[in-house]
C-alpha cells in the first residue's frame, strides 16, 4: 500500500506544481480551480493509503525480500456468462436517446438499466438460502441403507448414550 500511496501523493505534488505555474502564467480562475481539485484527487487516496500502510503489516508487494510465490493465493469466483451487460447497454442507449427526445422515452431506458444492474449484481453473488447447495463441509454424510444394523458404539433406539441419563417425564419424579 505504501507504493500506491506514494504514487498518488506524487501525482498530487505534480499537479500542485502545475497548478502554481498555471496560476502565475495565466491568472485564469476556472482552470486553476480545476487543477487544484485535481491535486485533491491525488492527495485524498494517497494520504489514506499511506495512513493505512503504517497500520498494517507489509504485504509481499511492499517488501523487497519477498518471493513471487508469497503473493499468490485464491483468485476468487467469477459469474458465468450472462446477458445482463448487454441489457444494461441497451437500457443506456434507450435512456440516452430518450434524453435527446424528451423525458418520457428515457424512463423505460432508466427502468431497464436499473433492472439490468440489479440482475448483473445478483448474478455475481453466491446463492444462499432455500435451494442453495451447501458447501462440502456442511453436507451430511449419506444415510446408510435401510436394514443396515447401527454401529456397535451407538445405543439401541430409545436409550440414552452412556454418561447421560434420561430425565423422567414431568410429574413422575420420585414415584
mmCIF file of C-alpha atoms in Angstrom:
data_model
loop_
_atom_site.group_PDB
_atom_site.id
_atom_site.type_symbol
_atom_site.label_atom_id
_atom_site.label_comp_id
_atom_site.label_asym_id
_atom_site.label_seq_id
_atom_site.Cartn_x
_atom_site.Cartn_y
_atom_site.Cartn_z
ATOM 1 C CA UNK A 1 0.000 0.000 0.000
ATOM 2 C CA UNK A 2 2.933 2.282 0.578
ATOM 3 C CA UNK A 3 3.914 2.218 -3.089
ATOM 4 C CA UNK A 4 0.407 3.055 -4.244
ATOM 5 C CA UNK A 5 0.159 5.843 -1.675
ATOM 6 C CA UNK A 6 3.430 7.342 -2.880
ATOM 7 C CA UNK A 7 2.231 7.215 -6.488
ATOM 8 C CA UNK A 8 -0.964 9.088 -5.601
ATOM 9 C CA UNK A 9 0.926 11.572 -3.426
ATOM 10 C CA UNK A 10 3.444 12.109 -6.256
ATOM 11 C CA UNK A 11 0.572 12.780 -8.648
ATOM 12 C CA UNK A 12 -0.811 15.343 -6.201
ATOM 13 C CA UNK A 13 2.618 17.007 -5.894
ATOM 14 C CA UNK A 14 2.992 17.146 -9.683
ATOM 15 C CA UNK A 15 -0.401 18.788 -10.130
ATOM 16 C CA UNK A 16 0.344 21.199 -7.278
ATOM 17 C CA UNK A 17 3.383 22.403 -9.241
ATOM 18 C CA UNK A 18 1.364 22.547 -12.477
ATOM 19 C CA UNK A 19 -1.413 24.488 -10.713
ATOM 20 C CA UNK A 20 1.052 27.022 -9.321
ATOM 21 C CA UNK A 21 2.745 27.539 -12.692
ATOM 22 C CA UNK A 22 -0.635 27.752 -14.444
ATOM 23 C CA UNK A 23 -1.955 30.327 -11.977
ATOM 24 C CA UNK A 24 1.057 32.628 -12.209
ATOM 25 C CA UNK A 25 1.239 32.436 -16.005
ATOM 26 C CA UNK A 26 -2.453 32.841 -16.822
ATOM 27 C CA UNK A 27 -4.306 34.205 -13.761
ATOM 28 C CA UNK A 28 -7.284 32.244 -15.020
ATOM 29 C CA UNK A 29 -9.579 31.184 -12.174
ATOM 30 C CA UNK A 30 -11.577 28.297 -13.669
ATOM 31 C CA UNK A 31 -8.589 26.310 -14.922
ATOM 32 C CA UNK A 32 -6.635 26.930 -11.719
ATOM 33 C CA UNK A 33 -9.588 25.746 -9.650
ATOM 34 C CA UNK A 34 -9.919 22.558 -11.695
ATOM 35 C CA UNK A 35 -6.193 21.859 -11.367
ATOM 36 C CA UNK A 36 -6.400 22.490 -7.631
ATOM 37 C CA UNK A 37 -9.237 19.963 -7.401
ATOM 38 C CA UNK A 38 -7.032 17.527 -9.330
ATOM 39 C CA UNK A 39 -4.457 17.921 -6.552
ATOM 40 C CA UNK A 40 -7.173 16.786 -4.150
ATOM 41 C CA UNK A 41 -7.942 13.775 -6.365
ATOM 42 C CA UNK A 42 -4.382 12.576 -5.878
ATOM 43 C CA UNK A 43 -3.970 13.735 -2.297
ATOM 44 C CA UNK A 44 -7.053 12.102 -0.753
ATOM 45 C CA UNK A 45 -6.348 8.479 -1.796
ATOM 46 C CA UNK A 46 -2.595 8.987 -1.374
ATOM 47 C CA UNK A 47 -2.885 10.112 2.241
ATOM 48 C CA UNK A 48 -5.398 7.365 3.006
ATOM 49 C CA UNK A 49 -3.171 4.644 1.527
ATOM 50 C CA UNK A 50 -0.084 5.947 3.326
ATOM 51 C CA UNK A 51 -2.053 6.147 6.588
ATOM 52 C CA UNK A 52 -3.178 2.520 6.240
ATOM 53 C CA UNK A 53 0.266 1.311 5.180
ATOM 54 C CA UNK A 54 1.623 2.371 8.588
ATOM 55 C CA UNK A 55 -1.109 0.496 10.472
ATOM 56 C CA UNK A 56 -0.935 -2.874 8.763
ATOM 57 C CA UNK A 57 1.724 -5.491 8.184
ATOM 58 C CA UNK A 58 3.618 -5.029 4.929
ATOM 59 C CA UNK A 59 2.235 -7.004 2.026
ATOM 60 C CA UNK A 60 4.553 -9.117 -0.130
ATOM 61 C CA UNK A 61 4.399 -6.376 -2.787
ATOM 62 C CA UNK A 62 5.781 -3.866 -0.270
ATOM 63 C CA UNK A 63 8.729 -5.975 0.961
ATOM 64 C CA UNK A 64 11.969 -6.045 -1.045
ATOM 65 C CA UNK A 65 12.887 -9.531 0.260
ATOM 66 C CA UNK A 66 9.578 -11.183 -0.725
ATOM 67 C CA UNK A 67 9.348 -14.065 -3.182
ATOM 68 C CA UNK A 68 6.875 -14.180 -6.026
ATOM 69 C CA UNK A 69 5.055 -17.190 -4.579
ATOM 70 C CA UNK A 70 4.212 -15.256 -1.378
ATOM 71 C CA UNK A 71 1.785 -13.078 -3.305
ATOM 72 C CA UNK A 72 -0.144 -15.950 -4.819
ATOM 73 C CA UNK A 73 -3.458 -17.062 -3.475
ATOM 74 C CA UNK A 74 -7.006 -17.824 -4.465
ATOM 75 C CA UNK A 75 -8.243 -15.597 -7.243
ATOM 76 C CA UNK A 76 -11.913 -15.920 -6.370
ATOM 77 C CA UNK A 77 -15.011 -16.937 -8.212
ATOM 78 C CA UNK A 78 -16.445 -15.195 -11.208
ATOM 79 C CA UNK A 79 -20.008 -15.343 -12.508
ATOM 80 C CA UNK A 80 -20.748 -17.195 -15.699
ATOM 81 C CA UNK A 81 -21.657 -15.533 -18.968
ATOM 82 C CA UNK A 82 -24.950 -13.646 -18.759
ATOM 83 C CA UNK A 83 -26.948 -11.265 -20.906
ATOM 84 C CA UNK A 84 -27.073 -8.581 -18.182
ATOM 85 C CA UNK A 85 -24.240 -6.406 -19.552
ATOM 86 C CA UNK A 86 -25.893 -6.292 -22.986
ATOM 87 C CA UNK A 87 -29.238 -5.497 -21.351
ATOM 88 C CA UNK A 88 -27.605 -2.708 -19.352
ATOM 89 C CA UNK A 89 -26.075 -1.279 -22.544
ATOM 90 C CA UNK A 90 -29.458 -1.432 -24.296
ATOM 91 C CA UNK A 91 -31.060 0.438 -21.400
ATOM 92 C CA UNK A 92 -28.310 3.081 -21.555
ATOM 93 C CA UNK A 93 -28.863 3.557 -25.306
ATOM 94 C CA UNK A 94 -32.624 3.908 -24.830
ATOM 95 C CA UNK A 95 -32.114 6.340 -21.926
ATOM 96 C CA UNK A 96 -29.602 8.418 -23.902
ATOM 97 C CA UNK A 97 -31.922 8.612 -26.900
ATOM 98 C CA UNK A 98 -34.764 9.473 -24.586
ATOM 99 C CA UNK A 99 -32.762 12.330 -23.102
ATOM 100 C CA UNK A 100 -32.383 13.740 -26.622
ATOM 101 C CA UNK A 101 -36.086 13.441 -27.443
ATOM 102 C CA UNK A 102 -37.733 14.007 -24.074
ATOM 103 C CA UNK A 103 -38.078 12.507 -20.619
ATOM 104 C CA UNK A 104 -40.897 10.070 -21.438
ATOM 105 C CA UNK A 105 -38.878 7.927 -23.866
ATOM 106 C CA UNK A 106 -35.985 7.952 -21.354
ATOM 107 C CA UNK A 107 -37.987 6.442 -18.476
ATOM 108 C CA UNK A 108 -38.147 2.898 -19.927
ATOM 109 C CA UNK A 109 -34.407 3.094 -20.524
ATOM 110 C CA UNK A 110 -33.734 4.040 -16.896
ATOM 111 C CA UNK A 111 -36.022 1.244 -15.668
ATOM 112 C CA UNK A 112 -34.251 -1.262 -17.942
ATOM 113 C CA UNK A 113 -30.876 -0.037 -16.668
ATOM 114 C CA UNK A 114 -31.993 -0.482 -13.048
ATOM 115 C CA UNK A 115 -33.270 -4.000 -13.691
ATOM 116 C CA UNK A 116 -30.122 -4.971 -15.633
ATOM 117 C CA UNK A 117 -27.789 -3.555 -12.983
ATOM 118 C CA UNK A 118 -29.653 -5.476 -10.267
ATOM 119 C CA UNK A 119 -29.511 -8.664 -12.327
ATOM 120 C CA UNK A 120 -25.795 -8.262 -13.001
ATOM 121 C CA UNK A 121 -25.042 -7.676 -9.328
ATOM 122 C CA UNK A 122 -27.143 -10.603 -8.156
ATOM 123 C CA UNK A 123 -25.734 -12.989 -10.776
ATOM 124 C CA UNK A 124 -22.265 -12.492 -9.334
ATOM 125 C CA UNK A 125 -23.235 -13.206 -5.726
ATOM 126 C CA UNK A 126 -23.201 -16.702 -4.239
ATOM 127 C CA UNK A 127 -26.578 -18.335 -3.822
ATOM 128 C CA UNK A 128 -27.726 -18.633 -0.211
ATOM 129 C CA UNK A 129 -30.958 -19.654 1.454
ATOM 130 C CA UNK A 130 -33.510 -22.105 0.120
ATOM 131 C CA UNK A 131 -32.382 -24.249 -2.745
ATOM 132 C CA UNK A 132 -28.723 -23.338 -2.319
ATOM 133 C CA UNK A 133 -26.159 -26.104 -2.351
ATOM 134 C CA UNK A 134 -24.311 -26.046 0.961
ATOM 135 C CA UNK A 135 -20.524 -26.061 0.931
ATOM 136 C CA UNK A 136 -18.968 -29.550 1.042
ATOM 137 C CA UNK A 137 -18.069 -29.257 4.754
ATOM 138 C CA UNK A 138 -21.695 -28.561 5.698
ATOM 139 C CA UNK A 139 -23.194 -31.509 3.821
ATOM 140 C CA UNK A 140 -24.320 -34.523 5.833
ATOM 141 C CA UNK A 141 -22.881 -37.919 5.038
ATOM 142 C CA UNK A 142 -25.286 -40.146 3.145
ATOM 143 C CA UNK A 143 -27.663 -42.178 5.310
ATOM 144 C CA UNK A 144 -26.998 -45.922 5.444
ATOM 145 C CA UNK A 145 -29.479 -48.067 3.528
ATOM 146 C CA UNK A 146 -32.497 -49.378 5.411
ATOM 147 C CA UNK A 147 -31.990 -52.607 7.263
ATOM 148 C CA UNK A 148 -28.345 -51.892 7.994
ATOM 149 C CA UNK A 149 -27.563 -52.514 11.666
ATOM 150 C CA UNK A 150 -26.370 -49.471 13.625
ATOM 151 C CA UNK A 151 -22.688 -49.219 14.533
ATOM 152 C CA UNK A 152 -21.661 -51.093 17.680
ATOM 153 C CA UNK A 153 -20.933 -47.893 19.586
ATOM 154 C CA UNK A 154 -24.430 -46.494 19.096
ATOM 155 C CA UNK A 155 -27.021 -47.239 21.803
ATOM 156 C CA UNK A 156 -30.193 -49.083 20.836
ATOM 157 C CA UNK A 157 -33.119 -46.891 19.818
ATOM 158 C CA UNK A 158 -34.911 -45.332 22.774
ATOM 159 C CA UNK A 159 -31.939 -45.499 25.135
ATOM 160 C CA UNK A 160 -29.669 -42.627 26.002
ATOM 161 C CA UNK A 161 -25.965 -42.731 25.251
ATOM 162 C CA UNK A 162 -23.681 -43.702 28.147
ATOM 163 C CA UNK A 163 -22.994 -40.942 30.632
ATOM 164 C CA UNK A 164 -26.303 -39.225 30.022
ATOM 165 C CA UNK A 165 -29.347 -40.324 31.934
ATOM 166 C CA UNK A 166 -32.838 -39.841 30.629
ATOM 167 C CA UNK A 167 -34.981 -37.404 32.506
ATOM 168 C CA UNK A 168 -38.212 -38.796 33.833
ATOM 169 C CA UNK A 169 -41.371 -37.323 32.338
ATOM 170 C CA UNK A 170 -42.770 -34.338 34.257
ATOM 171 C CA UNK A 171 -44.913 -35.236 37.241
ATOM 172 C CA UNK A 172 -43.397 -38.703 37.668
ATOM 173 C CA UNK A 173 -40.292 -37.715 39.634
ATOM 174 C CA UNK A 174 -39.996 -39.623 42.903
ATOM 175 C CA UNK A 175 -42.602 -42.272 42.099
#
